[in-house]
Amino acid sequence: MTTIRIGIDVGGTNTDVVAIDTAGQVVTWHKTPTTATLFDGIRTGLSAVLARVRPADVSHVMLGTTHPVNALIARSDLARVGVLRIGAPATMSISPLADWPRDLAGLVCAYSAVVRGGHEFDGSPMGPLDEDAVRAFAKACGTTVDAIALTGVHSPANPEHEIRAGQILAEELGQNFPVTLGHQIGGLGLLERENSATLNAALRFVGAEVVTGLEQALSAHNLRAEIYMTQNDGTLLSAAEAARRPVMTIGSGPTNSMRGAAHLSGLADAIIMDVGGTSTDVGMLVSGFPRESALPVEIGGVRTNYRMPDLISVGLGGGTVVRADEGLRIGPDSVAHRLTERARVFGGDTLTLTDVSVLAGRLTAGEPGRAADVPRSLVEQALSWVDERIGRLADRIKVARSDLPLVAVGGGAHLIPDEIPGVSTVHRHEYAAVANAIGAAIAEASGTLDRTYQFSDGGREACLEAAKRAAVDAAVRAGADPAGTRITAITEIPISYLPGDSVRVQVKATGPLT
């Protein structure tokens, strides 16, 4: 029996659905405009793909969506959160959510407190956990909060106080009350980890909605497949984990495109340029995975420490509006998912970069005659502007002067020229327009570790081996096949201000699903 995986990617302009076989080959695909109701577009794409494959052959369905990040940006459907920090008195100088945008903090935070407890960087206790204060916090939250974010000082090194506080909250509020533990969400850095945990708690309803909606969409087609969501680093979360940790899926869209580009091109190291209908995302592939950002990432104005790809994003896409009334003006606005209604070559009244690309011969689509009145000089000026912008983006994402290959993906990849300064070769593929959904379909499970070690205690090699084992174990718990799990990234960052030859060690292990 043929085993089929279905990858789904919901973007701002289009929803893509792809079916691939066990060899990683595309069996069929469908692209449809993204709808205001998220799952209408998913159902349309699924129906088209399942008309060409047997539902009984589908073993896994993977979804990547921008829905959680859109909820944060739009300030919609967010839960009211109780924020509890374990770290008094050492951390009292900065209150929880002090650096949040005021409107978002007021919308999300229903109650906050800081209680005694927490750990030092080496995992030793700063003092006993104030269990009475935790119980008092639970009672104060009462019925006014929908979820709780719980973060302890240095909990990645020792989560004991976080876990115990979580048990107390469950005793007081019920075993099923949603509590986010900081060490399960973010890495080092108390404030960033606390922010990440709070955002995750705020997305409680959004995460549940996405998972429930996908389950219902599959049920309508009698699919019995396992459900996964793609997360920020290009790997997978089970549906249950995605509902519990929706914030981990927040940057999955661009990551899916990069993983799909790696699969289609066969390249492990390259520049990836994903041009959609509204925007262009540029990133770097390193050893087949997106290069992760070394800087804190802001989501909706909140500083976090998620594992996120290092990206440059600009408002440039196939639906970008071109104006020539007072000199040439391109964007930043776009006709987005209404491209096939609004663009000139499709019978609309708006000149877009897709029209420019068609008139220049870079794309075959619509009816060029509908835009025959557009001056050739305008087309050339617009193309020159696009080419210059693309060249600058490719140059900015590189960290060395050497020429690198570039993989062009996305529905607007026709805008990328064949020759770019600093680029050795531009790679294109017949399925480039749905690379994001392909990236979701081929994704693997992963596990990570991010903690501080003292090499002076056990020696560097012993510490690194322990870190690798912990990352592999985490990947296997996430569903990876133990036989195929391997270490895909390891980073050592010396911490000079801590004693004992202290080093921050970050390890990532990845493996195919069992």
Short mmCIF file of N, CA, C and O in Angstrom, two decimals, residues 81-169:
data_model
loop_
_atom_site.label_atom_id
_atom_site.label_comp_id
_atom_site.label_asym_id
_atom_site.label_seq_id
_atom_site.Cartn_x
_atom_site.Cartn_y
_atom_site.Cartn_z
N VAL A 81 -4.66 35.93 31.16
CA VAL A 81 -3.59 35.10 31.73
C VAL A 81 -3.21 35.58 33.13
O VAL A 81 -3.10 36.79 33.38
N GLY A 82 -3.01 34.61 34.03
CA GLY A 82 -2.38 34.89 35.31
C GLY A 82 -0.89 34.60 35.19
O GLY A 82 -0.50 33.52 34.76
N VAL A 83 -0.04 35.58 35.52
CA VAL A 83 1.41 35.45 35.34
C VAL A 83 2.07 35.29 36.70
O VAL A 83 1.99 36.19 37.54
N LEU A 84 2.71 34.15 36.90
CA LEU A 84 3.38 33.87 38.17
C LEU A 84 4.86 33.65 37.93
O LEU A 84 5.26 32.79 37.14
N ARG A 85 5.67 34.46 38.64
CA ARG A 85 7.13 34.30 38.56
C ARG A 85 7.65 33.76 39.89
O ARG A 85 7.27 34.25 40.95
N ILE A 86 8.55 32.79 39.81
CA ILE A 86 9.22 32.26 40.99
C ILE A 86 10.63 32.85 41.01
O ILE A 86 11.46 32.48 40.18
N GLY A 87 10.88 33.78 41.94
CA GLY A 87 12.20 34.41 41.94
C GLY A 87 12.35 35.57 42.89
O GLY A 87 13.27 36.36 42.77
N ALA A 88 11.44 35.71 43.87
CA ALA A 88 11.58 36.79 44.85
C ALA A 88 12.64 36.39 45.89
O ALA A 88 12.81 35.21 46.18
N PRO A 89 13.38 37.36 46.42
CA PRO A 89 13.31 38.80 46.12
C PRO A 89 14.25 39.24 45.01
O PRO A 89 14.30 40.41 44.66
N ALA A 90 15.05 38.29 44.45
CA ALA A 90 16.12 38.65 43.52
C ALA A 90 15.61 39.34 42.26
O ALA A 90 16.33 40.15 41.66
N THR A 91 14.37 39.05 41.82
CA THR A 91 13.90 39.57 40.54
C THR A 91 12.82 40.63 40.69
O THR A 91 12.12 40.94 39.72
N MET A 92 12.68 41.20 41.87
CA MET A 92 11.58 42.13 42.12
C MET A 92 11.76 43.49 41.44
O MET A 92 10.82 44.26 41.33
N SER A 93 12.96 43.79 40.97
CA SER A 93 13.20 45.13 40.40
C SER A 93 12.48 45.33 39.07
O SER A 93 12.22 46.47 38.66
N ILE A 94 12.17 44.25 38.37
CA ILE A 94 11.44 44.34 37.10
C ILE A 94 10.19 43.49 37.21
O ILE A 94 10.27 42.27 37.43
N SER A 95 9.05 44.10 37.06
CA SER A 95 7.80 43.37 37.19
C SER A 95 7.49 42.57 35.93
O SER A 95 8.01 42.87 34.85
N PRO A 96 6.68 41.52 36.03
CA PRO A 96 6.30 40.75 34.84
C PRO A 96 5.67 41.63 33.76
O PRO A 96 4.89 42.54 34.06
N LEU A 97 6.04 41.37 32.52
CA LEU A 97 5.50 42.03 31.33
C LEU A 97 5.79 43.53 31.29
O LEU A 97 5.09 44.29 30.63
N ALA A 98 6.87 43.95 31.99
CA ALA A 98 7.19 45.37 32.05
C ALA A 98 7.50 45.96 30.69
O ALA A 98 7.27 47.16 30.45
N ASP A 99 8.04 45.16 29.76
CA ASP A 99 8.43 45.69 28.45
C ASP A 99 7.40 45.42 27.37
O ASP A 99 7.66 45.63 26.19
N TRP A 100 6.21 44.96 27.72
CA TRP A 100 5.17 44.68 26.73
C TRP A 100 4.51 45.98 26.24
O TRP A 100 4.45 46.96 26.99
N PRO A 101 4.00 45.98 25.01
CA PRO A 101 3.15 47.10 24.60
C PRO A 101 1.97 47.21 25.56
O PRO A 101 1.38 46.21 25.96
N ARG A 102 1.62 48.41 25.95
CA ARG A 102 0.60 48.60 26.98
C ARG A 102 -0.74 47.98 26.61
O ARG A 102 -1.43 47.40 27.44
N ASP A 103 -1.13 48.14 25.34
CA ASP A 103 -2.44 47.61 24.96
C ASP A 103 -2.48 46.10 25.06
O ASP A 103 -3.47 45.51 25.53
N LEU A 104 -1.38 45.43 24.67
CA LEU A 104 -1.35 43.97 24.71
C LEU A 104 -1.27 43.47 26.15
O LEU A 104 -1.96 42.51 26.52
N ALA A 105 -0.45 44.12 26.97
CA ALA A 105 -0.35 43.72 28.38
C ALA A 105 -1.69 43.87 29.08
O ALA A 105 -2.11 42.99 29.85
N GLY A 106 -2.40 44.97 28.82
CA GLY A 106 -3.70 45.17 29.43
C GLY A 106 -4.73 44.16 28.99
O GLY A 106 -5.62 43.77 29.76
N LEU A 107 -4.61 43.73 27.74
CA LEU A 107 -5.55 42.76 27.20
C LEU A 107 -5.30 41.35 27.73
O LEU A 107 -6.22 40.59 28.01
N VAL A 108 -4.01 41.00 27.92
CA VAL A 108 -3.64 39.63 28.26
C VAL A 108 -3.55 39.40 29.76
O VAL A 108 -4.04 38.39 30.28
N CYS A 109 -2.89 40.28 30.48
CA CYS A 109 -2.56 40.01 31.89
C CYS A 109 -3.74 40.35 32.81
O CYS A 109 -4.11 41.51 32.98
N ALA A 110 -4.31 39.33 33.43
CA ALA A 110 -5.41 39.53 34.37
C ALA A 110 -4.91 39.69 35.79
O ALA A 110 -5.54 40.38 36.61
N TYR A 111 -3.77 39.04 36.11
CA TYR A 111 -3.22 39.10 37.47
C TYR A 111 -1.78 38.60 37.41
O TYR A 111 -1.47 37.69 36.63
N SER A 112 -0.90 39.20 38.24
CA SER A 112 0.49 38.75 38.26
C SER A 112 1.02 38.79 39.68
O SER A 112 0.54 39.56 40.52
N ALA A 113 2.04 37.96 39.93
CA ALA A 113 2.66 37.92 41.25
C ALA A 113 4.07 37.34 41.11
O ALA A 113 4.37 36.61 40.16
N VAL A 114 4.92 37.68 42.09
CA VAL A 114 6.27 37.13 42.17
C VAL A 114 6.40 36.49 43.55
O VAL A 114 6.15 37.15 44.57
N VAL A 115 6.78 35.20 43.60
CA VAL A 115 6.88 34.48 44.88
C VAL A 115 8.32 34.00 45.09
O VAL A 115 9.12 33.95 44.16
N ARG A 116 8.63 33.65 46.33
CA ARG A 116 9.99 33.21 46.66
C ARG A 116 10.27 31.83 46.08
O ARG A 116 9.40 30.97 46.02
N GLY A 117 11.54 31.64 45.71
CA GLY A 117 11.99 30.37 45.16
C GLY A 117 12.88 30.62 43.96
O GLY A 117 13.41 31.71 43.77
N GLY A 118 13.08 29.58 43.16
CA GLY A 118 13.95 29.69 41.99
C GLY A 118 15.30 29.06 42.24
O GLY A 118 15.60 28.57 43.33
N HIS A 119 16.14 29.08 41.21
CA HIS A 119 17.44 28.42 41.26
C HIS A 119 18.55 29.31 40.73
O HIS A 119 18.31 30.26 39.99
N GLU A 120 19.77 28.95 41.11
CA GLU A 120 20.95 29.60 40.57
C GLU A 120 21.24 29.03 39.18
O GLU A 120 20.62 28.06 38.74
N PHE A 121 22.23 29.61 38.48
CA PHE A 121 22.56 29.18 37.11
C PHE A 121 23.00 27.73 37.06
O PHE A 121 22.86 27.05 36.05
N ASP A 122 23.55 27.21 38.18
CA ASP A 122 24.03 25.83 38.19
C ASP A 122 22.97 24.84 38.66
O ASP A 122 23.25 23.65 38.82
N GLY A 123 21.76 25.33 38.91
CA GLY A 123 20.67 24.45 39.33
C GLY A 123 20.47 24.35 40.82
O GLY A 123 19.51 23.71 41.28
N SER A 124 21.33 24.96 41.61
CA SER A 124 21.16 24.90 43.07
C SER A 124 20.07 25.88 43.50
O SER A 124 19.91 26.94 42.90
N PRO A 125 19.30 25.54 44.56
CA PRO A 125 18.17 26.39 44.98
C PRO A 125 18.63 27.74 45.51
O PRO A 125 19.61 27.83 46.24
N MET A 126 17.91 28.80 45.13
CA MET A 126 18.12 30.12 45.73
C MET A 126 17.50 30.17 47.11
O MET A 126 17.88 30.97 47.96
N GLY A 127 16.51 29.32 47.32
CA GLY A 127 15.77 29.25 48.57
C GLY A 127 14.57 28.35 48.36
O GLY A 127 14.29 27.94 47.23
N PRO A 128 13.83 28.03 49.40
CA PRO A 128 12.67 27.15 49.24
C PRO A 128 11.54 27.83 48.48
O PRO A 128 11.39 29.06 48.53
N LEU A 129 10.76 27.04 47.78
CA LEU A 129 9.58 27.56 47.09
C LEU A 129 8.52 27.92 48.12
O LEU A 129 8.21 27.14 49.02
N ASP A 130 7.94 29.10 47.99
CA ASP A 130 6.88 29.55 48.88
C ASP A 130 5.55 28.97 48.39
O ASP A 130 4.83 29.58 47.61
N GLU A 131 5.25 27.77 48.87
CA GLU A 131 4.06 27.06 48.39
C GLU A 131 2.77 27.76 48.82
O GLU A 131 1.78 27.75 48.08
N ASP A 132 2.78 28.37 50.01
CA ASP A 132 1.58 29.09 50.45
C ASP A 132 1.27 30.26 49.52
O ASP A 132 0.11 30.55 49.22
N ALA A 133 2.34 30.94 49.04
CA ALA A 133 2.13 32.06 48.13
C ALA A 133 1.59 31.59 46.78
O ALA A 133 0.79 32.28 46.14
N VAL A 134 2.02 30.41 46.35
CA VAL A 134 1.50 29.85 45.10
C VAL A 134 0.01 29.56 45.24
O VAL A 134 -0.79 29.85 44.33
N ARG A 135 -0.37 28.99 46.38
CA ARG A 135 -1.80 28.71 46.60
C ARG A 135 -2.60 30.01 46.67
O ARG A 135 -3.72 30.08 46.14
N ALA A 136 -2.03 31.02 47.30
CA ALA A 136 -2.71 32.31 47.38
C ALA A 136 -2.88 32.91 45.99
O ALA A 136 -3.92 33.52 45.68
N PHE A 137 -1.87 32.74 45.13
CA PHE A 137 -1.96 33.23 43.75
C PHE A 137 -3.11 32.53 43.02
O PHE A 137 -3.90 33.18 42.32
N ALA A 138 -3.21 31.21 43.18
CA ALA A 138 -4.28 30.46 42.52
C ALA A 138 -5.65 30.96 42.96
O ALA A 138 -6.56 31.14 42.14
N LYS A 139 -5.81 31.21 44.26
CA LYS A 139 -7.09 31.70 44.77
C LYS A 139 -7.38 33.11 44.25
O LYS A 139 -8.53 33.45 43.94
N ALA A 140 -6.34 33.94 44.13
CA ALA A 140 -6.54 35.31 43.63
C ALA A 140 -6.97 35.30 42.17
O ALA A 140 -7.74 36.17 41.74
N CYS A 141 -6.44 34.35 41.42
CA CYS A 141 -6.83 34.25 40.00
C CYS A 141 -8.30 33.88 39.88
O CYS A 141 -9.03 34.41 39.04
N GLY A 142 -8.74 32.95 40.75
CA GLY A 142 -10.15 32.56 40.76
C GLY A 142 -10.68 32.23 39.39
O GLY A 142 -10.09 31.46 38.63
N THR A 143 -11.78 32.87 39.04
CA THR A 143 -12.41 32.64 37.74
C THR A 143 -12.09 33.75 36.75
O THR A 143 -12.72 33.84 35.69
N THR A 144 -11.13 34.62 37.10
CA THR A 144 -10.85 35.77 36.23
C THR A 144 -9.83 35.46 35.14
O THR A 144 -9.62 36.28 34.25
N VAL A 145 -9.14 34.31 35.22
CA VAL A 145 -8.13 33.98 34.22
C VAL A 145 -8.53 32.72 33.46
O VAL A 145 -9.22 31.85 33.98
N ASP A 146 -8.07 32.66 32.21
CA ASP A 146 -8.32 31.49 31.36
C ASP A 146 -7.15 30.53 31.34
O ASP A 146 -7.29 29.36 30.98
N ALA A 147 -5.96 31.02 31.71
CA ALA A 147 -4.75 30.20 31.68
C ALA A 147 -3.70 30.86 32.56
O ALA A 147 -3.83 32.04 32.92
N ILE A 148 -2.65 30.11 32.90
CA ILE A 148 -1.58 30.63 33.75
C ILE A 148 -0.23 30.39 33.09
O ILE A 148 0.01 29.33 32.51
N ALA A 149 0.64 31.40 33.18
CA ALA A 149 2.03 31.29 32.73
C ALA A 149 2.92 31.29 33.97
O ALA A 149 2.88 32.23 34.77
N LEU A 150 3.71 30.24 34.13
CA LEU A 150 4.52 30.03 35.34
C LEU A 150 5.99 29.94 34.94
O LEU A 150 6.38 29.08 34.15
N THR A 151 6.80 30.85 35.49
CA THR A 151 8.21 30.91 35.10
C THR A 151 9.10 31.05 36.33
O THR A 151 8.88 31.93 37.17
N GLY A 152 10.11 30.18 36.43
CA GLY A 152 11.05 30.24 37.54
C GLY A 152 12.43 30.68 37.07
O GLY A 152 12.83 30.43 35.93
N VAL A 153 13.17 31.33 37.96
CA VAL A 153 14.53 31.75 37.64
C VAL A 153 15.40 30.51 37.38
O VAL A 153 15.40 29.56 38.16
N HIS A 154 16.11 30.51 36.25
CA HIS A 154 17.02 29.43 35.84
C HIS A 154 16.32 28.08 35.80
O HIS A 154 16.93 27.04 36.06
N SER A 155 15.03 28.06 35.42
CA SER A 155 14.31 26.78 35.36
C SER A 155 14.84 25.83 34.29
O SER A 155 14.71 24.61 34.46
N PRO A 156 15.48 26.29 33.19
CA PRO A 156 16.07 25.31 32.28
C PRO A 156 17.17 24.48 32.93
O PRO A 156 17.39 23.32 32.57
N ALA A 157 17.86 25.05 33.92
CA ALA A 157 18.90 24.31 34.64
C ALA A 157 18.29 23.39 35.68
O ALA A 157 18.80 22.29 35.92
N ASN A 158 17.19 23.81 36.29
CA ASN A 158 16.51 22.99 37.29
C ASN A 158 15.04 23.40 37.33
O ASN A 158 14.71 24.46 37.88
N PRO A 159 14.13 22.61 36.77
CA PRO A 159 12.71 22.98 36.72
C PRO A 159 11.92 22.55 37.95
O PRO A 159 10.69 22.62 37.95
N GLU A 160 12.60 22.12 39.01
CA GLU A 160 11.91 21.53 40.17
C GLU A 160 10.83 22.44 40.74
O GLU A 160 9.70 22.00 41.01
N HIS A 161 11.14 23.73 40.95
CA HIS A 161 10.16 24.63 41.55
C HIS A 161 9.01 24.92 40.60
O HIS A 161 7.85 25.06 41.04
N GLU A 162 9.29 25.02 39.31
CA GLU A 162 8.21 25.21 38.33
C GLU A 162 7.26 24.02 38.35
O GLU A 162 6.04 24.18 38.34
N ILE A 163 7.83 22.83 38.35
CA ILE A 163 6.99 21.62 38.33
C ILE A 163 6.15 21.53 39.60
O ILE A 163 4.95 21.23 39.54
N ARG A 164 6.76 21.80 40.75
CA ARG A 164 6.00 21.73 42.01
C ARG A 164 4.91 22.79 42.05
O ARG A 164 3.77 22.51 42.46
N ALA A 165 5.22 23.99 41.61
CA ALA A 165 4.21 25.04 41.58
C ALA A 165 3.06 24.67 40.63
O ALA A 165 1.89 24.94 40.92
N GLY A 166 3.41 24.03 39.52
CA GLY A 166 2.38 23.57 38.60
C GLY A 166 1.46 22.55 39.24
O GLY A 166 0.23 22.54 39.00
N GLN A 167 2.02 21.67 40.07
CA GLN A 167 1.21 20.68 40.79
C GLN A 167 0.25 21.35 41.77
O GLN A 167 -0.92 20.96 41.88
N ILE A 168 0.75 22.38 42.45
CA ILE A 168 -0.11 23.11 43.39
C ILE A 168 -1.25 23.80 42.66
O ILE A 168 -2.41 23.76 43.10
N LEU A 169 -0.95 24.42 41.53
CA LEU A 169 -1.99 25.09 40.74
C LEU A 169 -3.04 24.09 40.28
O LEU A 169 -4.24 24.39 40.26
#
